[in-house]
Amino acid sequence: MSANPRAPDVAIIGGGIVGCALAAFLAEDGAAVRLYERDVLAAGASGRNSGLLQHPMDEALTEVFAESERHYRELGHGFELPDEPAGVLVVGEDAAALESARAAVAARFPELCPEALDPGAVRAAEPALADGLAAYRLETGRPVPPASATRGFAERARAAGAELLEGTTATPVVAGGRVGGVRTAAGEQPAGAVVVAAGPWTSSLVDPTGRWRPIAPAWGVNAELQLARPPRHALEEGGVEALLSPDGAPGALFSLVTRETSSALGSTFSPEQPDPAAVGPALIERGSRFVPALAGTHVVSVRACARPMSRDGRPLLGPLPTREGLFVAAGHGPWGISLGPGSARLVADAVLGRPAAILPELAAARFGAP
Ligand SMILES: Cc1cc2nc3c(=O)[nH]c(=O)nc-3n(C[C@H](O)[C@H](O)[C@H](O)COP(=O)(O)OP(=O)(O)OC[C@H]3O[C@@H](n4cnc5c(N)ncnc54)[C@H](O)[C@@H]3O)c2cc1C
C-alpha cells in the first residue's frame, strides 16, 4: 500500500457499470477507493445500452450472470429488478435456420426453456410482429432503464465512502514492474492498486505502446421511441454471433427492448464511431420489417455507444503479468450490464487478496503480458 496514509488504497479508472460496482464492493469491504471518470458516470455504453438483463450464450459466463442477478436483487438505491423475466423472442424469416439455432440453445442452456412457436403462437405472443416471421422464446430478459444499474452502484459506493471524481481523466503509473497510482491533470495520485475498468478504452490505458490490444470497440446505435402498443417480450433477430465474432463484417441486427412505455430499437455493429443521426433512419427501416408500427413512430432520441469487445468474446478479469498491483475488469461486449456486478465482485476479491474464483478462460492474463 502507498506510503501516503491519505492516499486511496485503490484507484479505479472508468465510471461505467463495472467501475461503479467495483467501487461499491471495495469500499464496503473497507478499502479507501477513488474512482476516476473522464466524462460523467455512465457516459459510455453503461448509460446508453438497450437495458436488458439477459443470460449470456456462453457457459463460461453463466455463473457470473447468476452472481450479477444476486447483486441486482439487493442493489436498491433507485434500482428495481423486475420480478419475472419478460422473455426474449428470437425472430427471423428463415424458419429452418431458427429451429436449428433453437435446438442448439436447448442443448446448451436447457434452463432457458427454448420453446419453438408455430405461426399462430407467434401471432398470439406478439401481435405487433409482421406476418410470416418464425420465432422461439427464451425464459430470460429483465428490462431496466439503461443507466439505472450504474447509478445504483455509484450511490452505493458513495454511501460506503468511495470518492467518485467526474470530469477527471486518469492513466495508470507503472514503474519497475509495479503500479504506483494514476496520473491526472492535477499530477500523480498514489494508490496501492489500480483497476482499469475503462470499457473499450482499456487496452490503450494498460499499454500505450499499442502492442497489447485484446479489447476493441464495436459501436452500436440505438433509437429510443414510444410505441402505442409495444411488444411484451424483448425481441431479437437471430444471428448475432456472426456480427460479434472478431472477423465479423460491420452490420445491423434488429432488437427491440421495451420497459413500460419506452422502447430501445437496435442496433448496429461497427469498429468506427458512427453518426447516430445518419444511422437512425436505416435502423427504423430495418426494424419496421419486423414490427411494421415502427415506421410511423415518433423517435425520442438516437444514441451511439461502444461495446468493449474482447478477441474471444469474454471479459478480462483480474491481475496482469509483469504489472504488480494493476488489474483489469473490462471486455464484456454485448452483455456488460448483465454481467458487470458479478465480474466486479470477482475482481474486488482479487484486489483484496482473497481467493477469487476467476475461471482461467476469463483471466486477464490469458492474453499475455502488456
Ligand atoms: C447499443 C448497445 C446496446 C447494449 N445493450 C445491452 C443490454 O441490453 N444488456 C447488456 O447486458 N449489455 C448491453 N450492452 C453492453 C453494455 O452496455 C456494455 O458491455 C457495458 O456497458 C460496458 O460497461 P463498462 O463499465 O465495461 O464500460 P463503459 O460503460 O464503456 O465505461 C467505461 C468508462 O470509462 C471512462 N474512461 C475511459 N477512459 C478513461 C480515462 N482515461 N480516465 C477516466 N475515465 C475513462 C469512459 O468515459 C466510460 O464512462 C449494449 C451495448 C451497446 C453498444
PDB file of N, CA and C and ligand atoms in Angstrom, residues 13-19 36-40 42-46 48-53 168-171 197-201 205 218 220-222 267 305-308 329-330 332-338, ligand 1:
ATOM      1  N   ILE A  13     -10.242   3.263 -12.758  1.00  0.00           N
ATOM      2  CA  ILE A  13     -10.384   4.143 -13.931  1.00  0.00           C
ATOM      3  C   ILE A  13     -11.601   3.685 -14.724  1.00  0.00           C
ATOM      4  N   GLY A  14     -12.623   4.548 -14.782  1.00  0.00           N
ATOM      5  CA  GLY A  14     -13.829   4.237 -15.551  1.00  0.00           C
ATOM      6  C   GLY A  14     -15.063   4.188 -14.664  1.00  0.00           C
ATOM      7  N   GLY A  15     -16.054   5.009 -14.990  1.00  0.00           N
ATOM      8  CA  GLY A  15     -17.293   5.084 -14.202  1.00  0.00           C
ATOM      9  C   GLY A  15     -18.473   4.502 -14.944  1.00  0.00           C
ATOM     10  N   GLY A  16     -18.290   3.291 -15.522  1.00  0.00           N
ATOM     11  CA  GLY A  16     -19.411   2.540 -16.094  1.00  0.00           C
ATOM     12  C   GLY A  16     -19.913   1.537 -15.070  1.00  0.00           C
ATOM     13  N   ILE A  17     -20.717   0.583 -15.532  1.00  0.00           N
ATOM     14  CA  ILE A  17     -21.286  -0.400 -14.615  1.00  0.00           C
ATOM     15  C   ILE A  17     -20.186  -1.162 -13.867  1.00  0.00           C
ATOM     16  N   VAL A  18     -19.110  -1.516 -14.568  1.00  0.00           N
ATOM     17  CA  VAL A  18     -18.077  -2.338 -13.928  1.00  0.00           C
ATOM     18  C   VAL A  18     -17.323  -1.523 -12.881  1.00  0.00           C
ATOM     19  N   GLY A  19     -16.896  -0.302 -13.258  1.00  0.00           N
ATOM     20  CA  GLY A  19     -16.154   0.533 -12.315  1.00  0.00           C
ATOM     21  C   GLY A  19     -16.984   0.902 -11.096  1.00  0.00           C
ATOM     22  N   TYR A  36     -12.079   7.383 -10.996  1.00  0.00           N
ATOM     23  CA  TYR A  36     -11.861   8.486 -11.931  1.00  0.00           C
ATOM     24  C   TYR A  36     -12.680   8.242 -13.196  1.00  0.00           C
ATOM     25  N   GLU A  37     -13.540   9.200 -13.532  1.00  0.00           N
ATOM     26  CA  GLU A  37     -14.334   9.119 -14.759  1.00  0.00           C
ATOM     27  C   GLU A  37     -14.065  10.399 -15.567  1.00  0.00           C
ATOM     28  N   ARG A  38     -13.620  10.240 -16.799  1.00  0.00           N
ATOM     29  CA  ARG A  38     -13.217  11.425 -17.582  1.00  0.00           C
ATOM     30  C   ARG A  38     -14.413  12.279 -17.988  1.00  0.00           C
ATOM     31  N   ASP A  39     -15.584  11.685 -18.074  1.00  0.00           N
ATOM     32  CA  ASP A  39     -16.788  12.396 -18.514  1.00  0.00           C
ATOM     33  C   ASP A  39     -17.733  12.457 -17.307  1.00  0.00           C
ATOM     34  N   VAL A  40     -18.937  11.944 -17.448  1.00  0.00           N
ATOM     35  CA  VAL A  40     -19.815  11.775 -16.285  1.00  0.00           C
ATOM     36  C   VAL A  40     -20.040  10.275 -16.099  1.00  0.00           C
ATOM     37  N   ALA A  42     -21.568   6.744 -16.215  1.00  0.00           N
ATOM     38  CA  ALA A  42     -22.466   6.123 -17.215  1.00  0.00           C
ATOM     39  C   ALA A  42     -22.473   6.865 -18.547  1.00  0.00           C
ATOM     40  N   ALA A  43     -21.398   7.601 -18.856  1.00  0.00           N
ATOM     41  CA  ALA A  43     -21.338   8.327 -20.128  1.00  0.00           C
ATOM     42  C   ALA A  43     -21.187   7.386 -21.317  1.00  0.00           C
ATOM     43  N   GLY A  44     -20.593   6.207 -21.108  1.00  0.00           N
ATOM     44  CA  GLY A  44     -20.358   5.253 -22.192  1.00  0.00           C
ATOM     45  C   GLY A  44     -21.545   4.313 -22.363  1.00  0.00           C
ATOM     46  N   ALA A  45     -21.251   3.092 -22.783  1.00  0.00           N
ATOM     47  CA  ALA A  45     -22.317   2.122 -23.056  1.00  0.00           C
ATOM     48  C   ALA A  45     -23.174   1.853 -21.814  1.00  0.00           C
ATOM     49  N   SER A  46     -22.597   2.051 -20.630  1.00  0.00           N
ATOM     50  CA  SER A  46     -23.354   1.755 -19.405  1.00  0.00           C
ATOM     51  C   SER A  46     -24.554   2.674 -19.193  1.00  0.00           C
ATOM     52  N   ARG A  48     -26.176   3.957 -22.153  1.00  0.00           N
ATOM     53  CA  ARG A  48     -26.809   4.117 -23.479  1.00  0.00           C
ATOM     54  C   ARG A  48     -27.183   2.776 -24.104  1.00  0.00           C
ATOM     55  N   ASN A  49     -27.164   1.719 -23.313  1.00  0.00           N
ATOM     56  CA  ASN A  49     -27.424   0.368 -23.829  1.00  0.00           C
ATOM     57  C   ASN A  49     -28.927   0.147 -24.016  1.00  0.00           C
ATOM     58  N   SER A  50     -29.297  -1.104 -24.341  1.00  0.00           N
ATOM     59  CA  SER A  50     -30.719  -1.414 -24.555  1.00  0.00           C
ATOM     60  C   SER A  50     -31.452  -1.738 -23.250  1.00  0.00           C
ATOM     61  N   GLY A  51     -30.699  -1.937 -22.176  1.00  0.00           N
ATOM     62  CA  GLY A  51     -31.333  -2.116 -20.872  1.00  0.00           C
ATOM     63  C   GLY A  51     -31.947  -3.483 -20.631  1.00  0.00           C
ATOM     64  N   LEU A  52     -31.324  -4.537 -21.178  1.00  0.00           N
ATOM     65  CA  LEU A  52     -31.876  -5.870 -20.951  1.00  0.00           C
ATOM     66  C   LEU A  52     -30.888  -6.727 -20.156  1.00  0.00           C
ATOM     67  N   LEU A  53     -31.333  -7.212 -18.993  1.00  0.00           N
ATOM     68  CA  LEU A  53     -30.506  -8.149 -18.218  1.00  0.00           C
ATOM     69  C   LEU A  53     -30.827  -9.534 -18.739  1.00  0.00           C
ATOM     70  N   THR A 168     -12.541  13.750 -14.785  1.00  0.00           N
ATOM     71  CA  THR A 168     -11.126  13.568 -14.453  1.00  0.00           C
ATOM     72  C   THR A 168     -10.549  12.375 -15.216  1.00  0.00           C
ATOM     73  N   THR A 169      -9.733  12.662 -16.206  1.00  0.00           N
ATOM     74  CA  THR A 169      -9.070  11.603 -16.972  1.00  0.00           C
ATOM     75  C   THR A 169      -7.879  11.089 -16.168  1.00  0.00           C
ATOM     76  N   ALA A 170      -7.710   9.770 -16.145  1.00  0.00           N
ATOM     77  CA  ALA A 170      -6.598   9.178 -15.388  1.00  0.00           C
ATOM     78  C   ALA A 170      -5.896   8.122 -16.235  1.00  0.00           C
ATOM     79  N   THR A 171      -4.588   7.982 -16.016  1.00  0.00           N
ATOM     80  CA  THR A 171      -3.834   6.895 -16.662  1.00  0.00           C
ATOM     81  C   THR A 171      -2.996   6.217 -15.584  1.00  0.00           C
ATOM     82  N   ALA A 197     -11.079  -0.188 -15.589  1.00  0.00           N
ATOM     83  CA  ALA A 197     -12.439  -0.638 -15.941  1.00  0.00           C
ATOM     84  C   ALA A 197     -12.990   0.363 -16.951  1.00  0.00           C
ATOM     85  N   ALA A 198     -12.197   0.610 -17.980  1.00  0.00           N
ATOM     86  CA  ALA A 198     -12.486   1.696 -18.919  1.00  0.00           C
ATOM     87  C   ALA A 198     -13.107   1.187 -20.214  1.00  0.00           C
ATOM     88  N   GLY A 199     -13.841   0.083 -20.139  1.00  0.00           N
ATOM     89  CA  GLY A 199     -14.569  -0.410 -21.301  1.00  0.00           C
ATOM     90  C   GLY A 199     -13.666  -0.551 -22.513  1.00  0.00           C
ATOM     91  N   PRO A 200     -14.116  -0.043 -23.693  1.00  0.00           N
ATOM     92  CA  PRO A 200     -13.348  -0.224 -24.936  1.00  0.00           C
ATOM     93  C   PRO A 200     -12.002   0.503 -24.931  1.00  0.00           C
ATOM     94  N   TRP A 201     -11.790   1.417 -23.985  1.00  0.00           N
ATOM     95  CA  TRP A 201     -10.545   2.202 -23.945  1.00  0.00           C
ATOM     96  C   TRP A 201      -9.505   1.548 -23.031  1.00  0.00           C
ATOM     97  N   LEU A 205      -5.051   2.130 -22.262  1.00  0.00           N
ATOM     98  CA  LEU A 205      -4.613   2.626 -20.951  1.00  0.00           C
ATOM     99  C   LEU A 205      -3.609   1.660 -20.322  1.00  0.00           C
ATOM    100  N   ALA A 218     -16.858  -2.105 -30.503  1.00  0.00           N
ATOM    101  CA  ALA A 218     -17.861  -2.429 -31.544  1.00  0.00           C
ATOM    102  C   ALA A 218     -19.009  -1.453 -31.291  1.00  0.00           C
ATOM    103  N   GLY A 220     -22.369   0.755 -31.487  1.00  0.00           N
ATOM    104  CA  GLY A 220     -23.763   0.459 -31.775  1.00  0.00           C
ATOM    105  C   GLY A 220     -24.596   1.729 -31.705  1.00  0.00           C
ATOM    106  N   VAL A 221     -25.655   1.766 -32.503  1.00  0.00           N
ATOM    107  CA  VAL A 221     -26.607   2.881 -32.428  1.00  0.00           C
ATOM    108  C   VAL A 221     -27.958   2.307 -32.012  1.00  0.00           C
ATOM    109  N   ASN A 222     -28.592   2.974 -31.087  1.00  0.00           N
ATOM    110  CA  ASN A 222     -29.905   2.623 -30.552  1.00  0.00           C
ATOM    111  C   ASN A 222     -30.846   3.799 -30.742  1.00  0.00           C
ATOM    112  N   SER A 267     -29.914  -2.611 -33.572  1.00  0.00           N
ATOM    113  CA  SER A 267     -28.685  -1.924 -33.272  1.00  0.00           C
ATOM    114  C   SER A 267     -27.671  -2.241 -34.347  1.00  0.00           C
ATOM    115  N   CYS A 305     -22.993   4.225 -28.789  1.00  0.00           N
ATOM    116  CA  CYS A 305     -22.062   3.858 -27.723  1.00  0.00           C
ATOM    117  C   CYS A 305     -21.269   2.635 -28.180  1.00  0.00           C
ATOM    118  N   ALA A 306     -20.203   2.324 -27.453  1.00  0.00           N
ATOM    119  CA  ALA A 306     -19.301   1.261 -27.907  1.00  0.00           C
ATOM    120  C   ALA A 306     -19.306   0.071 -26.961  1.00  0.00           C
ATOM    121  N   ARG A 307     -19.516  -1.126 -27.536  1.00  0.00           N
ATOM    122  CA  ARG A 307     -19.359  -2.355 -26.754  1.00  0.00           C
ATOM    123  C   ARG A 307     -17.863  -2.638 -26.615  1.00  0.00           C
ATOM    124  N   PRO A 308     -17.407  -2.994 -25.406  1.00  0.00           N
ATOM    125  CA  PRO A 308     -15.999  -3.364 -25.267  1.00  0.00           C
ATOM    126  C   PRO A 308     -15.828  -4.840 -25.651  1.00  0.00           C
ATOM    127  N   ALA A 329     -10.736  -5.049 -15.485  1.00  0.00           N
ATOM    128  CA  ALA A 329     -12.125  -5.536 -15.406  1.00  0.00           C
ATOM    129  C   ALA A 329     -12.858  -4.923 -16.595  1.00  0.00           C
ATOM    130  N   ALA A 330     -12.805  -5.579 -17.744  1.00  0.00           N
ATOM    131  CA  ALA A 330     -13.362  -4.991 -18.977  1.00  0.00           C
ATOM    132  C   ALA A 330     -13.541  -6.082 -20.026  1.00  0.00           C
ATOM    133  N   HIS A 332     -16.666  -6.840 -21.733  1.00  0.00           N
ATOM    134  CA  HIS A 332     -17.927  -7.580 -21.601  1.00  0.00           C
ATOM    135  C   HIS A 332     -18.809  -7.551 -22.837  1.00  0.00           C
ATOM    136  N   GLY A 333     -18.342  -6.905 -23.908  1.00  0.00           N
ATOM    137  CA  GLY A 333     -19.063  -6.937 -25.181  1.00  0.00           C
ATOM    138  C   GLY A 333     -20.523  -6.549 -25.047  1.00  0.00           C
ATOM    139  N   PRO A 334     -21.441  -7.384 -25.571  1.00  0.00           N
ATOM    140  CA  PRO A 334     -22.865  -7.019 -25.588  1.00  0.00           C
ATOM    141  C   PRO A 334     -23.588  -7.338 -24.280  1.00  0.00           C
ATOM    142  N   TRP A 335     -22.858  -7.813 -23.259  1.00  0.00           N
ATOM    143  CA  TRP A 335     -23.516  -8.312 -22.048  1.00  0.00           C
ATOM    144  C   TRP A 335     -23.045  -7.633 -20.768  1.00  0.00           C
ATOM    145  N   GLY A 336     -22.474  -6.434 -20.882  1.00  0.00           N
ATOM    146  CA  GLY A 336     -21.844  -5.828 -19.708  1.00  0.00           C
ATOM    147  C   GLY A 336     -22.796  -5.465 -18.590  1.00  0.00           C
ATOM    148  N   ILE A 337     -24.036  -5.085 -18.920  1.00  0.00           N
ATOM    149  CA  ILE A 337     -24.975  -4.750 -17.847  1.00  0.00           C
ATOM    150  C   ILE A 337     -25.389  -6.046 -17.143  1.00  0.00           C
ATOM    151  N   SER A 338     -25.556  -7.096 -17.938  1.00  0.00           N
ATOM    152  CA  SER A 338     -25.977  -8.384 -17.371  1.00  0.00           C
ATOM    153  C   SER A 338     -24.883  -9.013 -16.510  1.00  0.00           C
TER     154      SER A 338
HETATM  155  C1  LIG B   1     -26.122  -0.483 -28.481  1.00  0.00           C
HETATM  156  C2  LIG B   1     -25.750  -1.294 -27.269  1.00  0.00           C
HETATM  157  C3  LIG B   1     -26.736  -1.962 -26.548  1.00  0.00           C
HETATM  158  C4  LIG B   1     -26.394  -2.760 -25.431  1.00  0.00           C
HETATM  159  N1  LIG B   1     -27.373  -3.396 -24.750  1.00  0.00           N
HETATM  160  C5  LIG B   1     -27.066  -4.173 -23.675  1.00  0.00           C
HETATM  161  C6  LIG B   1     -28.082  -4.853 -22.961  1.00  0.00           C
HETATM  162  O1  LIG B   1     -29.272  -4.737 -23.266  1.00  0.00           O
HETATM  163  N2  LIG B   1     -27.713  -5.653 -21.914  1.00  0.00           N
HETATM  164  C7  LIG B   1     -26.398  -5.793 -21.537  1.00  0.00           C
HETATM  165  O2  LIG B   1     -26.118  -6.551 -20.610  1.00  0.00           O
HETATM  166  N3  LIG B   1     -25.415  -5.117 -22.172  1.00  0.00           N
HETATM  167  C8  LIG B   1     -25.712  -4.323 -23.239  1.00  0.00           C
HETATM  168  N4  LIG B   1     -24.726  -3.672 -23.927  1.00  0.00           N
HETATM  169  C9  LIG B   1     -23.336  -3.820 -23.486  1.00  0.00           C
HETATM  170  C10 LIG B   1     -23.026  -2.970 -22.261  1.00  0.00           C
HETATM  171  O3  LIG B   1     -23.608  -1.685 -22.412  1.00  0.00           O
HETATM  172  C11 LIG B   1     -21.505  -2.853 -22.065  1.00  0.00           C
HETATM  173  O4  LIG B   1     -20.886  -4.119 -22.092  1.00  0.00           O
HETATM  174  C12 LIG B   1     -21.204  -2.216 -20.697  1.00  0.00           C
HETATM  175  O5  LIG B   1     -21.916  -1.014 -20.523  1.00  0.00           O
HETATM  176  C13 LIG B   1     -19.709  -1.953 -20.536  1.00  0.00           C
HETATM  177  O6  LIG B   1     -19.516  -1.400 -19.262  1.00  0.00           O
HETATM  178  P1  LIG B   1     -18.072  -0.931 -18.794  1.00  0.00           P
HETATM  179  O7  LIG B   1     -18.211  -0.392 -17.416  1.00  0.00           O
HETATM  180  O8  LIG B   1     -17.090  -2.032 -19.020  1.00  0.00           O
HETATM  181  O9  LIG B   1     -17.634   0.205 -19.844  1.00  0.00           O
HETATM  182  P2  LIG B   1     -18.230   1.653 -20.191  1.00  0.00           P
HETATM  183  O10 LIG B   1     -19.666   1.782 -19.915  1.00  0.00           O
HETATM  184  O11 LIG B   1     -17.746   1.953 -21.559  1.00  0.00           O
HETATM  185  O12 LIG B   1     -17.496   2.587 -19.136  1.00  0.00           O
HETATM  186  C14 LIG B   1     -16.132   2.906 -19.257  1.00  0.00           C
HETATM  187  C15 LIG B   1     -15.949   4.337 -18.767  1.00  0.00           C
HETATM  188  O13 LIG B   1     -14.546   4.627 -18.739  1.00  0.00           O
HETATM  189  C16 LIG B   1     -14.399   6.002 -18.989  1.00  0.00           C
HETATM  190  N5  LIG B   1     -12.990   6.254 -19.353  1.00  0.00           N
HETATM  191  C17 LIG B   1     -12.338   5.826 -20.463  1.00  0.00           C
HETATM  192  N6  LIG B   1     -11.044   6.223 -20.423  1.00  0.00           N
HETATM  193  C18 LIG B   1     -10.889   6.898 -19.255  1.00  0.00           C
HETATM  194  C19 LIG B   1      -9.774   7.548 -18.619  1.00  0.00           C
HETATM  195  N7  LIG B   1      -8.544   7.572 -19.191  1.00  0.00           N
HETATM  196  N8  LIG B   1      -9.958   8.152 -17.425  1.00  0.00           N
HETATM  197  C20 LIG B   1     -11.181   8.132 -16.821  1.00  0.00           C
HETATM  198  N9  LIG B   1     -12.263   7.548 -17.379  1.00  0.00           N
HETATM  199  C21 LIG B   1     -12.117   6.931 -18.565  1.00  0.00           C
HETATM  200  C22 LIG B   1     -15.416   6.266 -20.106  1.00  0.00           C
HETATM  201  O14 LIG B   1     -15.742   7.631 -20.194  1.00  0.00           O
HETATM  202  C23 LIG B   1     -16.592   5.379 -19.682  1.00  0.00           C
HETATM  203  O15 LIG B   1     -17.550   6.098 -18.938  1.00  0.00           O
HETATM  204  C24 LIG B   1     -25.037  -2.863 -25.029  1.00  0.00           C
HETATM  205  C25 LIG B   1     -24.050  -2.162 -25.726  1.00  0.00           C
HETATM  206  C26 LIG B   1     -24.389  -1.388 -26.842  1.00  0.00           C
HETATM  207  C27 LIG B   1     -23.302  -0.643 -27.566  1.00  0.00           C
END
